[in-house]
Amino acid sequence: MVKNMKIVICIVFISNLWGKFDQHYYGFGLDIGSSGSGFFINGQTNYYTKIFSLNAELRFYDIKDPNETPVYDPYYGSTRTIGGVSLVMVPVFIGGNYYPFIGAIENNFAPFIAFRIGSLFTFDGSEKGSFMERWEDLDSQVSLGGFLGGGIDFNLYGQTTVSAMVGREILPLKYVADGASDYSGMLIHIAFNRRIFK
């Protein structure tokens, strides 16, 4: 009986709290990091006071080898890459943005502090062969990752927001993949979001 009452109280509390998140944004963006680059899709919902927002992101991150070099092939008249690795990371993060200056800045931009945490799915392919051959027999692992940084939301005309943030992405692995067990580093994260009305 007591256990059931606790569950009911938790559901009521979460429902009441969720009802105070009234602005929903969805979008996509680009990541440029010290370990590679990629793209992502995200969703954001703002608390009614606009001091806090919840975020969820699905990223696709192509890891680059520091020794990767583009070279010109005179036989084919094109450029190709040598020394590359076949390593892809797919972080699935949830977190939030905290806006400390809401009400203090009268403008169309809002600085924030960001944090994210979640699962990091890593796929390591072979370094030789065609594209299909490299990804035929891949190694995969799951670890815990995250992000901590700061940024600015720019509110544009038509319920569109451009969000830019910079910080440290935490990308540790359970075991070594392509010569490293940690691909953490600096990250520039640029998102283009649009508000969705209920």
Short mmCIF file of C-alpha atoms in Angstrom, two decimals:
data_model
loop_
_atom_site.label_atom_id
_atom_site.label_comp_id
_atom_site.label_asym_id
_atom_site.label_seq_id
_atom_site.Cartn_x
_atom_site.Cartn_y
_atom_site.Cartn_z
CA MET A 1 0.00 0.00 0.00
CA VAL A 2 2.80 2.42 0.98
CA LYS A 3 4.78 1.46 -2.14
CA ASN A 4 1.78 2.14 -4.39
CA MET A 5 1.22 5.50 -2.68
CA LYS A 6 4.84 6.51 -3.35
CA ILE A 7 4.43 5.63 -7.04
CA VAL A 8 1.22 7.68 -7.28
CA ILE A 9 2.88 10.67 -5.57
CA CYS A 10 5.86 10.45 -7.98
CA ILE A 11 3.56 10.31 -11.03
CA VAL A 12 1.55 13.32 -9.81
CA PHE A 13 4.75 15.28 -9.07
CA ILE A 14 6.29 14.52 -12.50
CA SER A 15 2.99 15.33 -14.28
CA ASN A 16 2.74 18.66 -12.45
CA LEU A 17 6.37 19.50 -13.20
CA TRP A 18 6.07 18.49 -16.88
CA GLY A 19 3.02 20.73 -17.27
CA LYS A 20 5.25 23.72 -16.56
CA PHE A 21 7.39 23.03 -19.66
CA ASP A 22 5.42 24.94 -22.28
CA GLN A 23 7.69 25.76 -25.25
CA HIS A 24 8.96 22.90 -27.42
CA TYR A 25 11.73 23.23 -30.02
CA TYR A 26 13.09 20.66 -32.47
CA GLY A 27 16.03 20.99 -34.80
CA PHE A 28 19.35 19.83 -36.16
CA GLY A 29 22.90 21.06 -36.25
CA LEU A 30 26.61 20.56 -36.76
CA ASP A 31 29.41 19.49 -34.41
CA ILE A 32 33.07 20.39 -34.90
CA GLY A 33 35.37 18.83 -32.33
CA SER A 34 39.00 18.13 -31.64
CA SER A 35 38.39 14.42 -32.34
CA GLY A 36 36.20 14.78 -35.44
CA SER A 37 32.98 16.25 -36.74
CA GLY A 38 29.39 15.32 -37.34
CA PHE A 39 25.73 16.28 -37.18
CA PHE A 40 22.85 15.80 -34.76
CA ILE A 41 19.10 16.09 -34.25
CA ASN A 42 17.72 17.47 -31.00
CA GLY A 43 14.65 18.43 -29.03
CA GLN A 44 14.29 21.06 -26.32
CA THR A 45 11.51 22.05 -23.98
CA ASN A 46 11.65 25.23 -21.87
CA TYR A 47 10.43 25.65 -18.31
CA TYR A 48 7.71 28.32 -18.07
CA THR A 49 10.06 30.78 -16.27
CA LYS A 50 12.57 30.30 -19.14
CA ILE A 51 15.39 29.84 -16.61
CA PHE A 52 15.86 26.16 -17.48
CA SER A 53 15.32 23.82 -20.42
CA LEU A 54 15.49 20.05 -20.91
CA ASN A 55 17.33 18.69 -23.96
CA ALA A 56 17.71 15.40 -25.81
CA GLU A 57 20.21 14.84 -28.63
CA LEU A 58 21.13 12.07 -31.05
CA ARG A 59 24.54 12.69 -32.62
CA PHE A 60 26.53 11.09 -35.41
CA TYR A 61 30.23 11.73 -34.91
CA ASP A 62 32.91 10.76 -37.48
CA ILE A 63 36.24 10.39 -35.66
CA LYS A 64 39.37 11.58 -37.49
CA ASP A 65 42.91 10.30 -37.00
CA PRO A 66 45.37 13.12 -36.14
CA ASN A 67 47.67 11.72 -38.87
CA GLU A 68 44.96 11.70 -41.56
CA THR A 69 46.19 13.58 -44.63
CA PRO A 70 44.57 14.47 -47.97
CA VAL A 71 46.90 13.77 -50.94
CA TYR A 72 46.56 14.52 -54.64
CA ASP A 73 46.54 11.50 -56.96
CA PRO A 74 47.87 12.65 -60.37
CA TYR A 75 46.87 9.37 -62.04
CA TYR A 76 43.14 9.95 -61.34
CA GLY A 77 43.36 13.73 -61.03
CA SER A 78 41.62 13.71 -57.66
CA THR A 79 42.31 14.00 -53.94
CA ARG A 80 42.10 11.06 -51.57
CA THR A 81 42.73 10.60 -47.86
CA ILE A 82 45.48 8.45 -46.38
CA GLY A 83 45.98 7.45 -42.75
CA GLY A 84 42.29 7.63 -41.88
CA VAL A 85 40.36 5.48 -39.42
CA SER A 86 36.95 3.87 -39.68
CA LEU A 87 35.53 4.94 -36.34
CA VAL A 88 32.04 6.33 -35.72
CA MET A 89 30.46 7.41 -32.44
CA VAL A 90 26.74 7.85 -31.83
CA PRO A 91 26.15 9.70 -28.52
CA VAL A 92 22.58 9.71 -27.20
CA PHE A 93 22.54 12.48 -24.58
CA ILE A 94 19.95 14.08 -22.31
CA GLY A 95 20.53 17.15 -20.16
CA GLY A 96 19.64 20.76 -19.74
CA ASN A 97 20.50 24.42 -20.21
CA TYR A 98 20.54 26.88 -17.31
CA TYR A 99 19.93 30.55 -18.23
CA PRO A 100 21.35 32.67 -15.34
CA PHE A 101 20.62 36.07 -16.90
CA ILE A 102 16.91 35.73 -17.74
CA GLY A 103 15.27 39.10 -17.05
CA ALA A 104 18.64 40.85 -16.73
CA ILE A 105 19.37 41.14 -20.47
CA GLU A 106 16.79 42.86 -22.67
CA ASN A 107 17.66 41.51 -26.09
CA ASN A 108 17.16 38.62 -28.46
CA PHE A 109 19.99 36.50 -27.06
CA ALA A 110 20.27 34.41 -23.91
CA PRO A 111 23.57 33.03 -22.51
CA PHE A 112 23.39 29.61 -20.85
CA ILE A 113 25.36 26.88 -19.12
CA ALA A 114 24.87 23.43 -20.69
CA PHE A 115 25.30 19.89 -19.43
CA ARG A 116 24.57 16.55 -21.10
CA ILE A 117 24.99 12.91 -20.13
CA GLY A 118 24.11 9.62 -21.77
CA SER A 119 25.16 6.54 -23.69
CA LEU A 120 27.99 6.54 -26.20
CA PHE A 121 27.74 3.90 -28.94
CA THR A 122 31.07 3.32 -30.72
CA PHE A 123 31.48 1.43 -34.01
CA ASP A 124 34.99 0.53 -35.17
CA GLY A 125 35.40 -0.77 -38.71
CA SER A 126 38.41 -2.15 -40.57
CA GLU A 127 40.95 0.29 -42.02
CA LYS A 128 41.37 -1.55 -45.35
CA GLY A 129 39.16 -2.41 -48.28
CA SER A 130 36.16 -0.78 -49.89
CA PHE A 131 33.54 1.10 -47.88
CA MET A 132 31.33 -1.99 -47.58
CA GLU A 133 34.26 -4.26 -46.68
CA ARG A 134 35.42 -1.91 -43.91
CA TRP A 135 32.02 -1.98 -42.19
CA GLU A 136 31.22 -5.68 -42.72
CA ASP A 137 32.78 -6.98 -39.50
CA LEU A 138 32.77 -4.08 -37.06
CA ASP A 139 33.61 -3.87 -33.39
CA SER A 140 31.08 -2.12 -31.16
CA GLN A 141 31.00 -0.98 -27.55
CA VAL A 142 28.81 1.14 -25.25
CA SER A 143 30.10 3.54 -22.61
CA LEU A 144 28.97 6.59 -20.64
CA GLY A 145 29.69 10.05 -22.06
CA GLY A 146 28.75 13.66 -21.58
CA PHE A 147 29.27 17.34 -22.32
CA LEU A 148 29.81 20.45 -20.19
CA GLY A 149 30.02 23.96 -21.61
CA GLY A 150 28.34 27.25 -22.27
CA GLY A 151 26.62 29.02 -25.12
CA ILE A 152 24.14 31.56 -26.41
CA ASP A 153 20.64 31.20 -27.86
CA PHE A 154 19.86 33.74 -30.59
CA ASN A 155 16.10 34.20 -31.00
CA LEU A 156 15.27 35.03 -34.62
CA TYR A 157 12.09 36.06 -36.41
CA GLY A 158 9.46 33.36 -36.92
CA GLN A 159 10.02 31.31 -33.73
CA THR A 160 13.44 30.14 -34.93
CA THR A 161 16.45 29.90 -32.63
CA VAL A 162 20.13 29.51 -33.47
CA SER A 163 22.09 28.09 -30.57
CA ALA A 164 25.90 28.06 -30.41
CA MET A 165 27.83 26.46 -27.59
CA VAL A 166 31.43 25.55 -26.81
CA GLY A 167 32.67 23.14 -24.19
CA ARG A 168 34.33 19.88 -23.35
CA GLU A 169 32.89 16.66 -24.69
CA ILE A 170 33.64 13.58 -22.58
CA LEU A 171 34.00 10.48 -24.77
CA PRO A 172 35.74 7.66 -22.85
CA LEU A 173 35.67 4.09 -24.18
CA LYS A 174 35.56 0.76 -22.34
CA TYR A 175 38.53 -0.48 -24.35
CA VAL A 176 40.94 0.80 -26.99
CA ALA A 177 39.59 1.56 -30.48
CA ASP A 178 42.01 2.70 -33.21
CA GLY A 179 44.81 3.38 -30.77
CA ALA A 180 42.96 5.35 -28.09
CA SER A 181 40.59 4.68 -25.20
CA ASP A 182 39.44 8.30 -24.77
CA TYR A 183 38.35 10.70 -27.52
CA SER A 184 37.35 13.55 -25.19
CA GLY A 185 38.11 17.11 -26.27
CA MET A 186 36.76 20.53 -27.15
CA LEU A 187 33.54 20.79 -29.15
CA ILE A 188 31.74 23.55 -31.06
CA HIS A 189 28.02 22.77 -31.29
CA ILE A 190 25.71 24.81 -33.57
CA ALA A 191 21.96 24.08 -33.57
CA PHE A 192 19.09 25.42 -35.69
CA ASN A 193 15.79 24.99 -33.83
CA ARG A 194 12.19 25.87 -34.55
CA ARG A 195 9.39 26.16 -32.04
CA ILE A 196 6.55 23.66 -32.38
CA PHE A 197 3.18 24.82 -31.12
CA LYS A 198 0.82 22.42 -29.37
#
